[in-house]
Amino acid sequence: MKKTICLALLLVFVMLAPSCKADFSGANSSNKYFSGYEKEFPSPINPNWEESGNVTGARFNMTLREYTEQFNEMYNSLGGGSEELEFTNWQLQKSGQYDDNGVEYDYYYYADDKAVLTATVETVSGKLMNLGCGTTLSVFVNDSDPKYQGIILNMTGIMAAVAGGYSAEDVKFFSDMYVDTISNSNSSFWYNNCIYLLNIQDNNNDRDSTMLFRVVAAKDSIESDWKLIDYKTYLQNETKSSDADSGGNMNTMPTGVQGAENNK
């Protein structure tokens, strides 16, 4: 099913590429783009990563409220709009869950008419383990209003930039990364102590299927232990294919990484 969805989305990106550009009038990007995949690879300006006893060995050094505030700050710095988040709209979906290392976590989601955001929070520390931004295929590939593609890609880019402590100028870099999880056989990448991955929940038909883009804090050893593809290496090799055994299979990831993302 994922192959069908990915092929459909790849066709959409080829046909509607201009609509996937940043939709913020105030956007200001200094990223330099060269030939092929030789990009300027961003580094965090305020590293937001710390060790944890959870299954990935790390968490983001922020609470859900802090994340919401920083998301809005970055969103508004790029032009703003109706997608600013209200902290009170986060809903607790599940509580008292435990990952494979016995760390207790709670699962939150935030829904509007364009996207669903998710957050997995360690119960004791109150810090974020992972974040997600998702939508259905029918919303993402909206024939009557293709601007949703740009809106959702920017929201996922902001999510990743805020989570890792990057600047607003790096939003497009992370939006591009999510496009790469859609448009080829890779469903996950490793970059600077984070896992970036796509999960698809099949529903009655392809257009009802849910796509969830997620960023997970992780310690260095996870990259090799889970055989993840380094995104920088991926781009430098100019490849769109990977070994079928290489990371990104949500069904094999430990509890707590997978969380409760299929609940809405």
PDB file of C-alpha atoms in Angstrom:
ATOM      1  CA  MET A   1       0.000   0.000   0.000  1.00  0.00           C
ATOM      2  CA  LYS A   2       2.841   2.398   0.819  1.00  0.00           C
ATOM      3  CA  LYS A   3       4.288   1.865  -2.641  1.00  0.00           C
ATOM      4  CA  THR A   4       0.973   2.888  -4.212  1.00  0.00           C
ATOM      5  CA  ILE A   5       0.743   6.015  -2.073  1.00  0.00           C
ATOM      6  CA  CYS A   6       4.376   6.957  -2.648  1.00  0.00           C
ATOM      7  CA  LEU A   7       4.049   6.600  -6.409  1.00  0.00           C
ATOM      8  CA  ALA A   8       0.916   8.730  -6.368  1.00  0.00           C
ATOM      9  CA  LEU A   9       2.594  11.406  -4.283  1.00  0.00           C
ATOM     10  CA  LEU A  10       5.729  11.379  -6.412  1.00  0.00           C
ATOM     11  CA  LEU A  11       3.571  12.086  -9.446  1.00  0.00           C
ATOM     12  CA  VAL A  12       1.898  14.930  -7.568  1.00  0.00           C
ATOM     13  CA  PHE A  13       5.254  16.476  -6.643  1.00  0.00           C
ATOM     14  CA  VAL A  14       6.395  16.304 -10.263  1.00  0.00           C
ATOM     15  CA  MET A  15       3.175  17.907 -11.531  1.00  0.00           C
ATOM     16  CA  LEU A  16       2.652  20.464  -8.756  1.00  0.00           C
ATOM     17  CA  ALA A  17       6.175  21.246  -7.570  1.00  0.00           C
ATOM     18  CA  PRO A  18       5.638  25.037  -7.536  1.00  0.00           C
ATOM     19  CA  SER A  19       2.800  24.693  -5.030  1.00  0.00           C
ATOM     20  CA  CYS A  20       5.111  22.987  -2.544  1.00  0.00           C
ATOM     21  CA  LYS A  21       7.248  26.083  -2.089  1.00  0.00           C
ATOM     22  CA  ALA A  22       7.116  28.024   1.171  1.00  0.00           C
ATOM     23  CA  ASP A  23       3.739  29.692   1.531  1.00  0.00           C
ATOM     24  CA  PHE A  24       4.944  32.390   3.932  1.00  0.00           C
ATOM     25  CA  SER A  25       5.347  35.868   2.499  1.00  0.00           C
ATOM     26  CA  GLY A  26       7.943  36.708   5.139  1.00  0.00           C
ATOM     27  CA  ALA A  27      10.142  33.660   4.536  1.00  0.00           C
ATOM     28  CA  ASN A  28      13.852  34.406   4.464  1.00  0.00           C
ATOM     29  CA  SER A  29      16.181  31.524   3.672  1.00  0.00           C
ATOM     30  CA  SER A  30      19.953  31.786   3.398  1.00  0.00           C
ATOM     31  CA  ASN A  31      20.509  28.102   2.596  1.00  0.00           C
ATOM     32  CA  LYS A  32      22.795  27.729  -0.400  1.00  0.00           C
ATOM     33  CA  TYR A  33      21.859  25.190  -3.054  1.00  0.00           C
ATOM     34  CA  PHE A  34      24.480  23.851  -5.413  1.00  0.00           C
ATOM     35  CA  SER A  35      24.410  21.308  -8.223  1.00  0.00           C
ATOM     36  CA  GLY A  36      22.926  17.889  -7.511  1.00  0.00           C
ATOM     37  CA  TYR A  37      22.419  17.208  -3.801  1.00  0.00           C
ATOM     38  CA  GLU A  38      25.317  19.284  -2.484  1.00  0.00           C
ATOM     39  CA  LYS A  39      23.418  21.329   0.063  1.00  0.00           C
ATOM     40  CA  GLU A  40      24.566  23.332   2.987  1.00  0.00           C
ATOM     41  CA  PHE A  41      23.835  20.986   5.881  1.00  0.00           C
ATOM     42  CA  PRO A  42      22.491  22.889   8.909  1.00  0.00           C
ATOM     43  CA  SER A  43      23.592  22.437  12.500  1.00  0.00           C
ATOM     44  CA  PRO A  44      21.564  23.350  15.580  1.00  0.00           C
ATOM     45  CA  ILE A  45      22.016  26.898  16.810  1.00  0.00           C
ATOM     46  CA  ASN A  46      20.564  25.945  20.202  1.00  0.00           C
ATOM     47  CA  PRO A  47      21.065  22.184  20.646  1.00  0.00           C
ATOM     48  CA  ASN A  48      17.890  20.804  22.149  1.00  0.00           C
ATOM     49  CA  TRP A  49      18.945  17.237  22.912  1.00  0.00           C
ATOM     50  CA  GLU A  50      19.673  15.435  26.171  1.00  0.00           C
ATOM     51  CA  GLU A  51      20.205  11.872  27.351  1.00  0.00           C
ATOM     52  CA  SER A  52      17.347   9.809  28.743  1.00  0.00           C
ATOM     53  CA  GLY A  53      16.682   6.311  29.987  1.00  0.00           C
ATOM     54  CA  ASN A  54      14.017   5.767  27.314  1.00  0.00           C
ATOM     55  CA  VAL A  55      14.292   3.313  24.432  1.00  0.00           C
ATOM     56  CA  THR A  56      16.196   5.695  22.126  1.00  0.00           C
ATOM     57  CA  GLY A  57      18.427   6.988  24.921  1.00  0.00           C
ATOM     58  CA  ALA A  58      17.473  10.626  24.342  1.00  0.00           C
ATOM     59  CA  ARG A  59      14.734  13.233  24.493  1.00  0.00           C
ATOM     60  CA  PHE A  60      14.203  16.823  23.432  1.00  0.00           C
ATOM     61  CA  ASN A  61      15.024  19.312  26.177  1.00  0.00           C
ATOM     62  CA  MET A  62      11.628  21.016  26.109  1.00  0.00           C
ATOM     63  CA  THR A  63       8.132  20.578  27.415  1.00  0.00           C
ATOM     64  CA  LEU A  64       5.025  20.486  25.250  1.00  0.00           C
ATOM     65  CA  ARG A  65       4.188  24.066  26.232  1.00  0.00           C
ATOM     66  CA  GLU A  66       7.693  25.259  25.328  1.00  0.00           C
ATOM     67  CA  TYR A  67       7.478  23.471  21.999  1.00  0.00           C
ATOM     68  CA  THR A  68       4.114  25.103  21.250  1.00  0.00           C
ATOM     69  CA  GLU A  69       5.483  28.555  22.068  1.00  0.00           C
ATOM     70  CA  GLN A  70       8.611  28.060  19.957  1.00  0.00           C
ATOM     71  CA  PHE A  71       6.600  26.610  17.067  1.00  0.00           C
ATOM     72  CA  ASN A  72       4.428  29.739  17.010  1.00  0.00           C
ATOM     73  CA  GLU A  73       7.438  32.026  17.308  1.00  0.00           C
ATOM     74  CA  MET A  74       9.118  30.423  14.299  1.00  0.00           C
ATOM     75  CA  TYR A  75       5.863  30.194  12.369  1.00  0.00           C
ATOM     76  CA  ASN A  76       5.218  33.900  12.834  1.00  0.00           C
ATOM     77  CA  SER A  77       8.798  34.781  11.913  1.00  0.00           C
ATOM     78  CA  LEU A  78       8.078  33.162   8.529  1.00  0.00           C
ATOM     79  CA  GLY A  79       4.955  35.157   7.846  1.00  0.00           C
ATOM     80  CA  GLY A  80       2.371  33.672  10.195  1.00  0.00           C
ATOM     81  CA  GLY A  81      -1.184  32.667   9.425  1.00  0.00           C
ATOM     82  CA  SER A  82      -4.106  30.640  10.696  1.00  0.00           C
ATOM     83  CA  GLU A  83      -2.010  27.607  11.687  1.00  0.00           C
ATOM     84  CA  GLU A  84      -0.667  29.133  14.917  1.00  0.00           C
ATOM     85  CA  LEU A  85      -1.102  26.600  17.735  1.00  0.00           C
ATOM     86  CA  GLU A  86      -3.148  27.036  20.905  1.00  0.00           C
ATOM     87  CA  PHE A  87      -1.636  25.104  23.797  1.00  0.00           C
ATOM     88  CA  THR A  88      -5.068  24.382  25.288  1.00  0.00           C
ATOM     89  CA  ASN A  89      -6.040  22.530  22.104  1.00  0.00           C
ATOM     90  CA  TRP A  90      -3.576  19.701  22.758  1.00  0.00           C
ATOM     91  CA  GLN A  91      -5.606  16.663  23.811  1.00  0.00           C
ATOM     92  CA  LEU A  92      -4.332  13.820  25.962  1.00  0.00           C
ATOM     93  CA  GLN A  93      -5.030  10.668  23.953  1.00  0.00           C
ATOM     94  CA  LYS A  94      -3.320   8.051  26.115  1.00  0.00           C
ATOM     95  CA  SER A  95      -1.532   8.201  29.470  1.00  0.00           C
ATOM     96  CA  GLY A  96       0.491   5.779  31.540  1.00  0.00           C
ATOM     97  CA  GLN A  97       2.062   4.001  28.555  1.00  0.00           C
ATOM     98  CA  TYR A  98       5.512   2.378  28.885  1.00  0.00           C
ATOM     99  CA  ASP A  99       8.245   1.995  26.311  1.00  0.00           C
ATOM    100  CA  ASP A 100      10.497  -1.064  26.023  1.00  0.00           C
ATOM    101  CA  ASN A 101      12.878   0.412  28.624  1.00  0.00           C
ATOM    102  CA  GLY A 102      10.068   0.897  31.147  1.00  0.00           C
ATOM    103  CA  VAL A 103       9.909   4.693  30.777  1.00  0.00           C
ATOM    104  CA  GLU A 104       6.369   5.992  31.237  1.00  0.00           C
ATOM    105  CA  TYR A 105       5.003   8.367  28.620  1.00  0.00           C
ATOM    106  CA  ASP A 106       1.815  10.164  27.610  1.00  0.00           C
ATOM    107  CA  TYR A 107       0.566  10.698  24.088  1.00  0.00           C
ATOM    108  CA  TYR A 108      -1.043  13.958  22.893  1.00  0.00           C
ATOM    109  CA  TYR A 109      -2.549  15.056  19.619  1.00  0.00           C
ATOM    110  CA  TYR A 110      -3.658  18.343  18.155  1.00  0.00           C
ATOM    111  CA  ALA A 111      -6.127  18.378  15.267  1.00  0.00           C
ATOM    112  CA  ASP A 112      -7.370  21.023  12.860  1.00  0.00           C
ATOM    113  CA  ASP A 113      -8.820  20.912   9.362  1.00  0.00           C
ATOM    114  CA  LYS A 114      -5.409  20.606   7.668  1.00  0.00           C
ATOM    115  CA  ALA A 115      -3.177  18.525   9.883  1.00  0.00           C
ATOM    116  CA  VAL A 116      -2.832  16.469  13.034  1.00  0.00           C
ATOM    117  CA  LEU A 117       0.160  17.098  15.277  1.00  0.00           C
ATOM    118  CA  THR A 118       1.312  14.517  17.810  1.00  0.00           C
ATOM    119  CA  ALA A 119       3.588  14.589  20.839  1.00  0.00           C
ATOM    120  CA  THR A 120       4.942  11.800  23.018  1.00  0.00           C
ATOM    121  CA  VAL A 121       5.962  13.137  26.439  1.00  0.00           C
ATOM    122  CA  GLU A 122       7.868  11.440  29.242  1.00  0.00           C
ATOM    123  CA  THR A 123       5.523  11.441  32.224  1.00  0.00           C
ATOM    124  CA  VAL A 124       8.135  12.054  34.931  1.00  0.00           C
ATOM    125  CA  SER A 125      10.408  14.581  33.202  1.00  0.00           C
ATOM    126  CA  GLY A 126       7.671  16.245  31.159  1.00  0.00           C
ATOM    127  CA  LYS A 127      10.114  16.380  28.232  1.00  0.00           C
ATOM    128  CA  LEU A 128       9.306  15.416  24.633  1.00  0.00           C
ATOM    129  CA  MET A 129      10.437  12.065  23.244  1.00  0.00           C
ATOM    130  CA  ASN A 130       9.131  12.608  19.715  1.00  0.00           C
ATOM    131  CA  LEU A 131       6.863  14.822  17.633  1.00  0.00           C
ATOM    132  CA  GLY A 132       4.710  14.261  14.569  1.00  0.00           C
ATOM    133  CA  CYS A 133       2.787  16.149  11.922  1.00  0.00           C
ATOM    134  CA  GLY A 134       0.336  14.285   9.719  1.00  0.00           C
ATOM    135  CA  THR A 135      -2.604  14.498   7.380  1.00  0.00           C
ATOM    136  CA  THR A 136      -4.627  12.313   5.068  1.00  0.00           C
ATOM    137  CA  LEU A 137      -3.675  11.789   1.460  1.00  0.00           C
ATOM    138  CA  SER A 138      -6.931  13.423   0.339  1.00  0.00           C
ATOM    139  CA  VAL A 139      -6.040  16.644   2.176  1.00  0.00           C
ATOM    140  CA  PHE A 140      -2.411  16.632   1.054  1.00  0.00           C
ATOM    141  CA  VAL A 141      -3.346  15.961  -2.559  1.00  0.00           C
ATOM    142  CA  ASN A 142      -6.242  18.401  -2.686  1.00  0.00           C
ATOM    143  CA  ASP A 143      -7.306  18.877  -6.293  1.00  0.00           C
ATOM    144  CA  SER A 144      -9.337  22.006  -5.576  1.00  0.00           C
ATOM    145  CA  ASP A 145      -6.816  23.683  -3.248  1.00  0.00           C
ATOM    146  CA  PRO A 146      -3.218  22.440  -3.735  1.00  0.00           C
ATOM    147  CA  LYS A 147      -1.863  25.069  -1.339  1.00  0.00           C
ATOM    148  CA  TYR A 148      -2.373  22.542   1.481  1.00  0.00           C
ATOM    149  CA  GLN A 149       0.748  20.713   0.322  1.00  0.00           C
ATOM    150  CA  GLY A 150       2.869  23.782   0.977  1.00  0.00           C
ATOM    151  CA  ILE A 151       1.184  24.485   4.312  1.00  0.00           C
ATOM    152  CA  ILE A 152       1.699  20.953   5.616  1.00  0.00           C
ATOM    153  CA  LEU A 153       5.283  20.714   4.367  1.00  0.00           C
ATOM    154  CA  ASN A 154       6.085  23.992   6.117  1.00  0.00           C
ATOM    155  CA  MET A 155       4.439  22.790   9.328  1.00  0.00           C
ATOM    156  CA  THR A 156       6.536  19.601   9.280  1.00  0.00           C
ATOM    157  CA  GLY A 157       9.658  21.610   8.563  1.00  0.00           C
ATOM    158  CA  ILE A 158       8.963  23.968  11.468  1.00  0.00           C
ATOM    159  CA  MET A 159       8.237  20.996  13.733  1.00  0.00           C
ATOM    160  CA  ALA A 160      11.639  19.467  12.965  1.00  0.00           C
ATOM    161  CA  ALA A 161      13.548  22.744  13.151  1.00  0.00           C
ATOM    162  CA  VAL A 162      12.067  23.639  16.541  1.00  0.00           C
ATOM    163  CA  ALA A 163      12.570  20.124  17.927  1.00  0.00           C
ATOM    164  CA  GLY A 164      16.270  20.080  17.056  1.00  0.00           C
ATOM    165  CA  GLY A 165      17.060  23.692  17.924  1.00  0.00           C
ATOM    166  CA  TYR A 166      17.595  24.903  14.347  1.00  0.00           C
ATOM    167  CA  SER A 167      16.857  28.316  12.875  1.00  0.00           C
ATOM    168  CA  ALA A 168      13.879  29.347  10.758  1.00  0.00           C
ATOM    169  CA  GLU A 169      16.227  29.433   7.776  1.00  0.00           C
ATOM    170  CA  ASP A 170      16.505  25.623   8.002  1.00  0.00           C
ATOM    171  CA  VAL A 171      12.780  24.877   7.679  1.00  0.00           C
ATOM    172  CA  LYS A 172      12.997  24.143   3.953  1.00  0.00           C
ATOM    173  CA  PHE A 173      15.848  21.679   4.537  1.00  0.00           C
ATOM    174  CA  PHE A 174      13.594  19.568   6.772  1.00  0.00           C
ATOM    175  CA  SER A 175      10.567  19.962   4.519  1.00  0.00           C
ATOM    176  CA  ASP A 176      12.717  18.584   1.698  1.00  0.00           C
ATOM    177  CA  MET A 177      13.690  15.653   3.905  1.00  0.00           C
ATOM    178  CA  TYR A 178      10.049  14.707   4.355  1.00  0.00           C
ATOM    179  CA  VAL A 179       9.518  14.893   0.610  1.00  0.00           C
ATOM    180  CA  ASP A 180      12.355  12.382   0.266  1.00  0.00           C
ATOM    181  CA  THR A 181      10.647   9.959   2.677  1.00  0.00           C
ATOM    182  CA  ILE A 182       7.559  10.107   0.440  1.00  0.00           C
ATOM    183  CA  SER A 183       9.148   9.943  -2.971  1.00  0.00           C
ATOM    184  CA  ASN A 184      11.404   6.885  -2.641  1.00  0.00           C
ATOM    185  CA  SER A 185      11.677   3.564  -0.841  1.00  0.00           C
ATOM    186  CA  ASN A 186      13.262   5.046   2.299  1.00  0.00           C
ATOM    187  CA  SER A 187      10.809   5.725   5.089  1.00  0.00           C
ATOM    188  CA  SER A 188      13.352   7.011   7.602  1.00  0.00           C
ATOM    189  CA  PHE A 189      16.580   9.012   7.806  1.00  0.00           C
ATOM    190  CA  TRP A 190      19.158   9.777  10.478  1.00  0.00           C
ATOM    191  CA  TYR A 191      20.454  13.315  10.945  1.00  0.00           C
ATOM    192  CA  ASN A 192      22.227  14.908  13.930  1.00  0.00           C
ATOM    193  CA  ASN A 193      20.927  12.690  16.731  1.00  0.00           C
ATOM    194  CA  CYS A 194      17.398  12.456  15.386  1.00  0.00           C
ATOM    195  CA  ILE A 195      15.365   9.941  13.421  1.00  0.00           C
ATOM    196  CA  TYR A 196      13.096  11.467  10.772  1.00  0.00           C
ATOM    197  CA  LEU A 197      10.486   9.065   9.489  1.00  0.00           C
ATOM    198  CA  LEU A 198       7.224   8.550   7.666  1.00  0.00           C
ATOM    199  CA  ASN A 199       4.459   6.268   8.879  1.00  0.00           C
ATOM    200  CA  ILE A 200       1.423   5.484   6.725  1.00  0.00           C
ATOM    201  CA  GLN A 201      -1.786   4.091   8.207  1.00  0.00           C
ATOM    202  CA  ASP A 202      -3.820   2.360   5.526  1.00  0.00           C
ATOM    203  CA  ASN A 203      -7.535   3.084   5.602  1.00  0.00           C
ATOM    204  CA  ASN A 204     -10.385   2.072   3.289  1.00  0.00           C
ATOM    205  CA  ASN A 205      -8.698   3.521   0.232  1.00  0.00           C
ATOM    206  CA  ASP A 206      -5.481   5.345  -0.585  1.00  0.00           C
ATOM    207  CA  ARG A 207      -7.018   8.810  -0.354  1.00  0.00           C
ATOM    208  CA  ASP A 208      -8.177   8.143   3.217  1.00  0.00           C
ATOM    209  CA  SER A 209      -4.770   6.850   4.322  1.00  0.00           C
ATOM    210  CA  THR A 210      -2.996   8.852   7.017  1.00  0.00           C
ATOM    211  CA  MET A 211       0.583  10.048   6.573  1.00  0.00           C
ATOM    212  CA  LEU A 212       2.464  10.954   9.758  1.00  0.00           C
ATOM    213  CA  PHE A 213       5.892  12.610   9.596  1.00  0.00           C
ATOM    214  CA  ARG A 214       7.832  12.263  12.826  1.00  0.00           C
ATOM    215  CA  VAL A 215      11.062  13.359  14.483  1.00  0.00           C
ATOM    216  CA  VAL A 216      12.525  11.273  17.322  1.00  0.00           C
ATOM    217  CA  ALA A 217      15.455  12.202  19.562  1.00  0.00           C
ATOM    218  CA  ALA A 218      18.019   9.371  19.685  1.00  0.00           C
ATOM    219  CA  LYS A 219      21.542   8.656  20.893  1.00  0.00           C
ATOM    220  CA  ASP A 220      24.404   8.059  18.438  1.00  0.00           C
ATOM    221  CA  SER A 221      24.405   4.268  18.631  1.00  0.00           C
ATOM    222  CA  ILE A 222      20.822   4.094  17.326  1.00  0.00           C
ATOM    223  CA  GLU A 223      22.003   5.019  13.825  1.00  0.00           C
ATOM    224  CA  SER A 224      24.053   1.825  13.462  1.00  0.00           C
ATOM    225  CA  ASP A 225      21.934  -0.402  15.728  1.00  0.00           C
ATOM    226  CA  TRP A 226      18.810   0.254  13.656  1.00  0.00           C
ATOM    227  CA  LYS A 227      20.696   0.452  10.332  1.00  0.00           C
ATOM    228  CA  LEU A 228      19.382   3.925   9.572  1.00  0.00           C
ATOM    229  CA  ILE A 229      20.380   5.858   6.475  1.00  0.00           C
ATOM    230  CA  ASP A 230      22.296   9.065   7.180  1.00  0.00           C
ATOM    231  CA  TYR A 231      20.481  11.827   5.307  1.00  0.00           C
ATOM    232  CA  LYS A 232      23.659  13.727   4.482  1.00  0.00           C
ATOM    233  CA  THR A 233      25.197  10.611   2.968  1.00  0.00           C
ATOM    234  CA  TYR A 234      21.987   9.895   1.116  1.00  0.00           C
ATOM    235  CA  LEU A 235      22.011  13.318  -0.547  1.00  0.00           C
ATOM    236  CA  GLN A 236      25.719  13.246  -1.312  1.00  0.00           C
ATOM    237  CA  ASN A 237      25.363   9.854  -3.000  1.00  0.00           C
ATOM    238  CA  GLU A 238      22.522  11.222  -5.133  1.00  0.00           C
ATOM    239  CA  THR A 239      20.597   8.037  -4.620  1.00  0.00           C
ATOM    240  CA  LYS A 240      16.839   7.432  -4.440  1.00  0.00           C
ATOM    241  CA  SER A 241      17.013   3.778  -3.486  1.00  0.00           C
ATOM    242  CA  SER A 242      17.950   1.827  -0.387  1.00  0.00           C
ATOM    243  CA  ASP A 243      18.250  -1.713   0.870  1.00  0.00           C
ATOM    244  CA  ALA A 244      14.863  -3.120   1.914  1.00  0.00           C
ATOM    245  CA  ASP A 245      16.350  -4.002   5.300  1.00  0.00           C
ATOM    246  CA  SER A 246      17.450  -0.440   6.088  1.00  0.00           C
ATOM    247  CA  GLY A 247      15.522   1.124   9.005  1.00  0.00           C
ATOM    248  CA  GLY A 248      12.270   2.998   8.850  1.00  0.00           C
ATOM    249  CA  ASN A 249       9.894   0.079   9.476  1.00  0.00           C
ATOM    250  CA  MET A 250       7.541   1.400  12.124  1.00  0.00           C
ATOM    251  CA  ASN A 251       6.241  -2.087  12.843  1.00  0.00           C
ATOM    252  CA  THR A 252       9.674  -3.151  14.153  1.00  0.00           C
ATOM    253  CA  MET A 253      10.513  -0.060  16.178  1.00  0.00           C
ATOM    254  CA  PRO A 254      10.348  -0.415  19.957  1.00  0.00           C
ATOM    255  CA  THR A 255       7.311   0.664  21.936  1.00  0.00           C
ATOM    256  CA  GLY A 256       7.544   4.340  22.837  1.00  0.00           C
ATOM    257  CA  VAL A 257       9.081   5.247  19.496  1.00  0.00           C
ATOM    258  CA  GLN A 258       6.019   4.054  17.671  1.00  0.00           C
ATOM    259  CA  GLY A 259       3.821   5.564  20.373  1.00  0.00           C
ATOM    260  CA  ALA A 260       0.119   5.880  19.646  1.00  0.00           C
ATOM    261  CA  GLU A 261       0.310   7.659  16.327  1.00  0.00           C
ATOM    262  CA  ASN A 262      -2.607   5.780  14.789  1.00  0.00           C
ATOM    263  CA  ASN A 263      -5.062   7.239  17.269  1.00  0.00           C
ATOM    264  CA  LYS A 264      -6.927  10.347  16.244  1.00  0.00           C
TER     265      LYS A 264
END
